[in-house]
Structure formats: structure tokens, C-alpha cells
């Protein structure tokens, strides 16, 4: 039997779809988190929205921590609980908003694995580009590394999103935010080779305007793009096995190492917050420390 809290979650889901314009991934994550909250609340006898208070929320989050949930998961579940209690308060189902009293677990930000600039050049310069699949794969990796776009953004590109005259690509990012990203000459050349001699070989009447195609002629799927990246890196060998997101990390790191300012990198990557981009300053700092440690006679650093 559905309790009042479960009904409130369904209402919250409708609110997210209609008013918040959140991504399907975020909505699934939030609703999954809140179902875990409802299950915990039912276990302690709370089935009504009015029973949600800060003590219950803190106990639930402590229980999640005891289960070994990561800091990132705890941070997201805290955000989901806050959004939910704010919604309940606005609907008049809670007199006060207990989510305002929750602290935010600090996320532990591991430094992402990245390619060195030499490895990136070796990967792209030594790739086997025979046949339409080879031309496609080179264009995919050149664009991922050359622009730092997300794999979902790359797979969503249409041919008309490219402006070869201006050397840019129009990218549709998270939350339907659109941005214009510069495309360097190597990536532009690889894309033109793919469009000229590769795409026509794979295209079918159902291909539509998709820039990148799978072997059956449909729009390239992010899962297939991930497989392409892993396989092509493995072919070259002797470098980190990165995902498309690793190429995005590499692009951002190399931009900063080349002197780009943080705001420009934020715009290129499509980060809503500069705080998200700042992790790459730590990556560059670690690289500088490594160079200093290896090259300077007094280059030892504290751990």
C-alpha cells in the first residue's frame, strides 16, 4: 500500500520534470535517493511528510555512511533530501524546512588520470585510420581531446552543429545549455575526412543528421564511443587506460598547462560553476610538483 511519503515523492518527480528542467540522469538519481529515505523512514514508523524532521534526516545519512556510501553519494543524497524538504515546505506539507539545517558532506576529489601531452600526441598520430571506422574513430578521439566535450555531447552532435568556416562546434550540454566550442585544425581535418570518405560508407536512410554513426548507420551511442576510446588506447599501449571523460580531463589539464585562464576553460567545458573547473588547477599543480621534484636538486616536497 502506498504511503503518503511515497505519493509525495511521485509529486516531487512531476515537479522536477515540469519545473526544474533537470536531466533524466539527475532525476533518476534523486528519486532513487528519496526512495531509500522513504524506506528508512518507514522502518522507524514515519509514513507522513509531517514526520520528516532534521533528526530523521541526519539519522538516515548516518545510516548511509555506516553502509559505506561514498562521499559523493552522501553529498548527492543530502542535496536530494534538501530539494525534497524544500518542495514539501512549499507545498504546505511541512511547517518548516528541515533540509536547511543539514550540513553538506565534503566530497573527496581524487585527481583524475590524464594523458601526458606526449601520450596524447602519440595516441592520435599513430592510430590506424583505414576504412570508414578508422576515419570515424580518429575524428571521435580528436574531437573529444581537442574540445573537451562530454561523450554524451559528442554523440548528440549533428552535422550542422559544425561551423568549419569559424572553426567551432555548437554543443548542447547539461540542462539544455548551449555553448560554442573552438575546434582545432587536427580535429577539424579528421572530421572533414570522416564526412568525405567515412560517413557516406556507413550512412543509411535512417541516419538522419547525426555527425557520428555506428556501424549499422544509426547515431553513435555513448557506450560505443567509450568502447572506441578504450580500444584505441589499448592498441597504442604503454599509457593509462582512459575513458572519454579521461580525455576531457586531459584536454582541460593541457589547456591550463598551456596558459589558459580558468574562466575560459570553464566556458569550453560547459561547467555551470567555476568550482567544478578548479580541480584542474590541482592536477596542474601536482604535475608541476612532480617536475620540480625530479629536476630540482632541493625538490623534495612534504606529502
XYZ file of C-alpha atoms in Angstrom:
303
model
C 0.000 0.000 0.000
C 1.420 3.399 -0.985
C 2.030 5.712 1.948
C 1.804 9.495 1.908
C 5.564 9.910 1.632
C 5.692 7.747 -1.483
C 2.919 9.840 -3.005
C 4.887 12.973 -2.137
C 7.910 11.579 -3.999
C 5.761 10.967 -7.078
C 4.590 14.578 -6.868
C 8.194 15.724 -6.470
C 9.148 13.746 -9.586
C 6.432 15.524 -11.566
C 7.750 18.826 -10.223
C 11.287 18.000 -11.392
C 10.073 17.101 -14.868
C 7.795 20.114 -15.294
C 9.538 22.936 -13.490
C 13.184 22.215 -12.763
C 14.345 21.027 -16.212
C 16.798 18.580 -14.633
C 18.484 15.901 -16.690
C 16.948 12.391 -16.756
C 20.091 11.081 -15.025
C 19.778 13.564 -12.147
C 16.075 12.879 -11.769
C 16.626 9.108 -11.579
C 19.382 9.604 -9.013
C 17.307 11.955 -6.831
C 14.213 9.751 -6.898
C 16.303 6.685 -6.092
C 17.852 8.527 -3.142
C 14.449 9.598 -1.866
C 13.027 6.100 -2.135
C 15.882 4.999 0.112
C 14.885 7.769 2.534
C 11.240 6.666 2.487
C 12.217 3.063 3.147
C 14.349 4.146 6.111
C 11.558 6.411 7.404
C 9.010 3.576 7.169
C 11.368 1.402 9.196
C 11.186 3.873 12.068
C 7.441 4.373 11.729
C 7.318 7.564 9.650
C 4.997 7.424 6.643
C 3.725 11.033 6.509
C 5.575 14.110 5.216
C 4.963 15.849 8.544
C 7.175 13.244 10.217
C 10.270 14.334 8.279
C 12.494 16.353 10.592
C 16.199 17.103 10.821
C 16.799 14.284 13.326
C 15.352 11.728 10.907
C 17.377 13.119 8.000
C 20.616 13.069 9.985
C 19.937 9.544 11.211
C 19.282 8.404 7.644
C 22.502 9.978 6.371
C 24.448 8.457 9.267
C 22.975 5.086 8.336
C 24.077 5.638 4.723
C 27.582 6.444 5.939
C 27.622 3.284 8.067
C 26.700 1.299 4.947
C 29.883 2.566 3.316
C 28.375 5.029 0.847
C 30.952 7.260 -0.809
C 31.286 10.948 -0.041
C 29.959 11.765 -3.490
C 26.858 9.626 -2.887
C 26.309 11.158 0.552
C 26.626 14.655 -0.903
C 24.082 13.853 -3.613
C 21.672 12.259 -1.133
C 21.934 15.325 1.080
C 21.129 17.515 -1.938
C 18.169 15.276 -2.831
C 16.822 15.463 0.734
C 17.160 19.247 0.743
C 15.350 19.608 -2.563
C 12.596 17.271 -1.330
C 12.005 19.021 2.006
C 12.021 22.404 0.261
C 9.346 21.069 -2.067
C 7.296 19.717 0.854
C 7.574 23.039 2.672
C 6.421 24.980 -0.387
C 3.503 22.594 -0.799
C 2.474 23.276 2.785
C 3.171 19.696 3.878
C 5.941 20.781 6.260
C 5.664 23.762 8.574
C 9.436 24.318 8.500
C 12.136 23.130 6.113
C 14.491 20.763 7.991
C 16.766 20.432 4.964
C 18.119 23.909 5.703
C 19.746 22.511 8.862
C 21.682 19.791 7.060
C 25.405 20.191 6.548
C 26.982 19.216 3.250
C 29.450 16.313 3.306
C 32.659 17.438 1.656
C 33.308 15.491 -1.489
C 36.725 13.935 -1.781
C 38.017 14.955 -5.175
C 40.526 12.450 -6.481
C 42.859 13.840 -9.091
C 41.694 12.376 -12.399
C 44.033 10.306 -14.537
C 45.177 12.216 -17.596
C 47.429 11.595 -20.571
C 50.670 13.472 -20.865
C 50.841 15.772 -23.862
C 53.321 13.391 -25.470
C 50.987 10.414 -24.923
C 48.057 12.333 -26.381
C 50.088 13.113 -29.494
C 51.267 9.504 -29.753
C 47.699 8.200 -29.435
C 46.307 10.439 -32.169
C 49.280 10.338 -34.532
C 49.689 6.539 -34.530
C 46.063 5.486 -34.839
C 45.126 3.110 -37.643
C 42.651 5.102 -39.735
C 41.986 2.645 -42.545
C 38.387 2.387 -43.717
C 35.304 4.314 -42.570
C 35.515 3.016 -38.984
C 39.136 4.135 -38.691
C 38.279 7.604 -40.001
C 35.353 7.822 -37.564
C 37.397 6.695 -34.584
C 40.136 9.234 -35.241
C 37.548 12.019 -35.584
C 35.885 10.907 -32.338
C 39.127 10.927 -30.344
C 40.392 14.135 -31.919
C 37.137 15.901 -31.042
C 36.946 14.503 -27.504
C 40.515 15.561 -26.744
C 40.554 18.696 -28.871
C 37.409 20.226 -27.397
C 36.927 18.524 -24.024
C 33.256 17.773 -24.774
C 31.416 15.114 -22.797
C 30.811 11.813 -24.590
C 27.030 12.381 -24.479
C 27.543 15.805 -26.067
C 29.731 14.342 -28.799
C 27.181 11.647 -29.655
C 24.416 14.259 -29.765
C 26.150 16.395 -32.378
C 24.574 16.897 -35.791
C 26.491 17.791 -38.934
C 25.008 21.299 -38.883
C 26.470 21.901 -35.422
C 29.866 22.262 -37.083
C 30.920 25.662 -38.413
C 34.009 24.861 -40.460
C 34.447 28.481 -41.534
C 34.694 29.743 -37.964
C 36.356 26.617 -36.595
C 33.723 26.000 -33.925
C 31.126 23.448 -32.891
C 27.769 24.114 -31.221
C 27.398 21.832 -28.204
C 24.200 21.082 -26.303
C 25.244 20.462 -22.716
C 23.653 19.681 -19.379
C 20.337 21.362 -18.657
C 19.936 22.105 -22.386
C 22.614 24.797 -22.117
C 24.177 25.571 -25.478
C 27.774 26.675 -25.909
C 30.168 27.311 -28.772
C 33.500 25.473 -28.517
C 36.600 26.071 -30.668
C 37.744 23.178 -32.850
C 41.458 22.973 -33.639
C 42.834 22.162 -37.078
C 43.701 18.479 -36.380
C 40.171 17.736 -35.156
C 38.591 19.740 -37.982
C 40.707 17.875 -40.551
C 39.801 14.480 -39.049
C 36.101 15.364 -39.090
C 36.239 16.518 -42.705
C 37.986 13.271 -43.717
C 35.260 11.314 -41.907
C 32.482 13.295 -43.570
C 34.063 12.980 -47.004
C 35.214 9.348 -47.062
C 33.855 7.620 -43.973
C 30.333 8.652 -43.103
C 28.890 8.032 -46.599
C 30.041 4.400 -46.297
C 28.086 3.840 -43.070
C 25.079 6.098 -43.637
C 21.614 4.669 -44.268
C 18.259 6.285 -44.933
C 17.673 6.290 -41.170
C 20.953 8.008 -40.221
C 19.405 11.461 -40.069
C 21.667 14.431 -39.359
C 23.890 12.669 -36.789
C 27.543 13.611 -37.119
C 28.889 10.282 -35.856
C 27.398 6.930 -36.847
C 27.654 3.393 -35.560
C 28.484 0.516 -37.881
C 24.762 -0.026 -38.615
C 24.202 3.563 -39.636
C 22.441 4.855 -36.528
C 23.640 7.674 -34.313
C 26.750 6.623 -32.379
C 25.811 5.630 -28.810
C 27.900 6.830 -25.823
C 28.550 3.207 -24.813
C 30.043 2.523 -28.251
C 32.109 5.711 -28.061
C 33.531 4.567 -24.711
C 34.479 1.217 -26.239
C 36.200 3.020 -29.113
C 38.322 5.102 -26.735
C 39.370 2.127 -24.596
C 40.182 0.010 -27.655
C 42.198 2.690 -29.416
C 44.250 3.450 -26.301
C 44.902 -0.282 -25.827
C 46.157 -0.540 -29.425
C 48.834 2.078 -28.795
C 49.703 0.704 -25.358
C 52.015 1.951 -22.615
C 49.647 4.681 -21.440
C 46.768 4.984 -18.940
C 43.513 3.280 -19.963
C 41.250 6.298 -20.023
C 37.561 6.717 -20.750
C 36.204 9.594 -22.856
C 35.936 11.526 -19.595
C 39.667 10.950 -19.147
C 40.265 12.656 -22.490
C 38.103 15.539 -21.241
C 40.276 15.736 -18.113
C 43.387 15.653 -20.310
C 42.087 18.466 -22.514
C 41.361 20.695 -19.506
C 44.717 19.976 -17.889
C 46.664 20.676 -21.066
C 44.763 23.921 -21.633
C 45.787 25.139 -18.178
C 49.344 23.929 -18.649
C 49.424 25.926 -21.878
C 48.421 29.136 -20.090
C 44.617 29.221 -20.492
C 42.773 31.037 -17.708
C 40.309 29.179 -15.538
C 37.243 31.101 -16.776
C 37.994 30.223 -20.389
C 38.393 26.544 -19.511
C 35.076 26.719 -17.632
C 33.367 28.062 -20.763
C 34.941 25.439 -23.025
C 33.980 22.555 -20.723
C 30.476 23.880 -20.058
C 30.780 23.840 -16.268
C 27.974 25.746 -14.552
C 30.260 26.516 -11.598
C 33.874 27.635 -11.594
C 34.374 25.438 -8.528
C 33.979 22.351 -10.733
C 36.737 23.580 -13.041
C 39.127 24.338 -10.196
C 40.018 20.660 -9.737
C 42.200 21.001 -12.820
C 44.357 23.600 -11.096
C 45.215 20.865 -8.575
C 46.076 18.489 -11.417
C 48.443 21.041 -12.923
C 49.946 21.811 -9.513
C 50.661 18.116 -8.967
C 52.372 17.927 -12.341
C 54.498 20.972 -11.556
C 55.475 19.435 -8.221
C 56.475 16.228 -9.990
C 58.661 18.116 -12.464
C 60.185 20.143 -9.635
C 60.796 17.014 -7.585
C 62.590 15.314 -10.475
C 64.541 18.289 -11.779
C 65.483 20.473 -8.815
C 68.349 19.447 -6.501
C 66.310 20.510 -3.488
C 62.968 19.494 -4.937
C 61.632 17.298 -2.151
C 58.105 18.180 -1.055
C 56.054 17.297 2.016
C 53.498 14.558 1.452
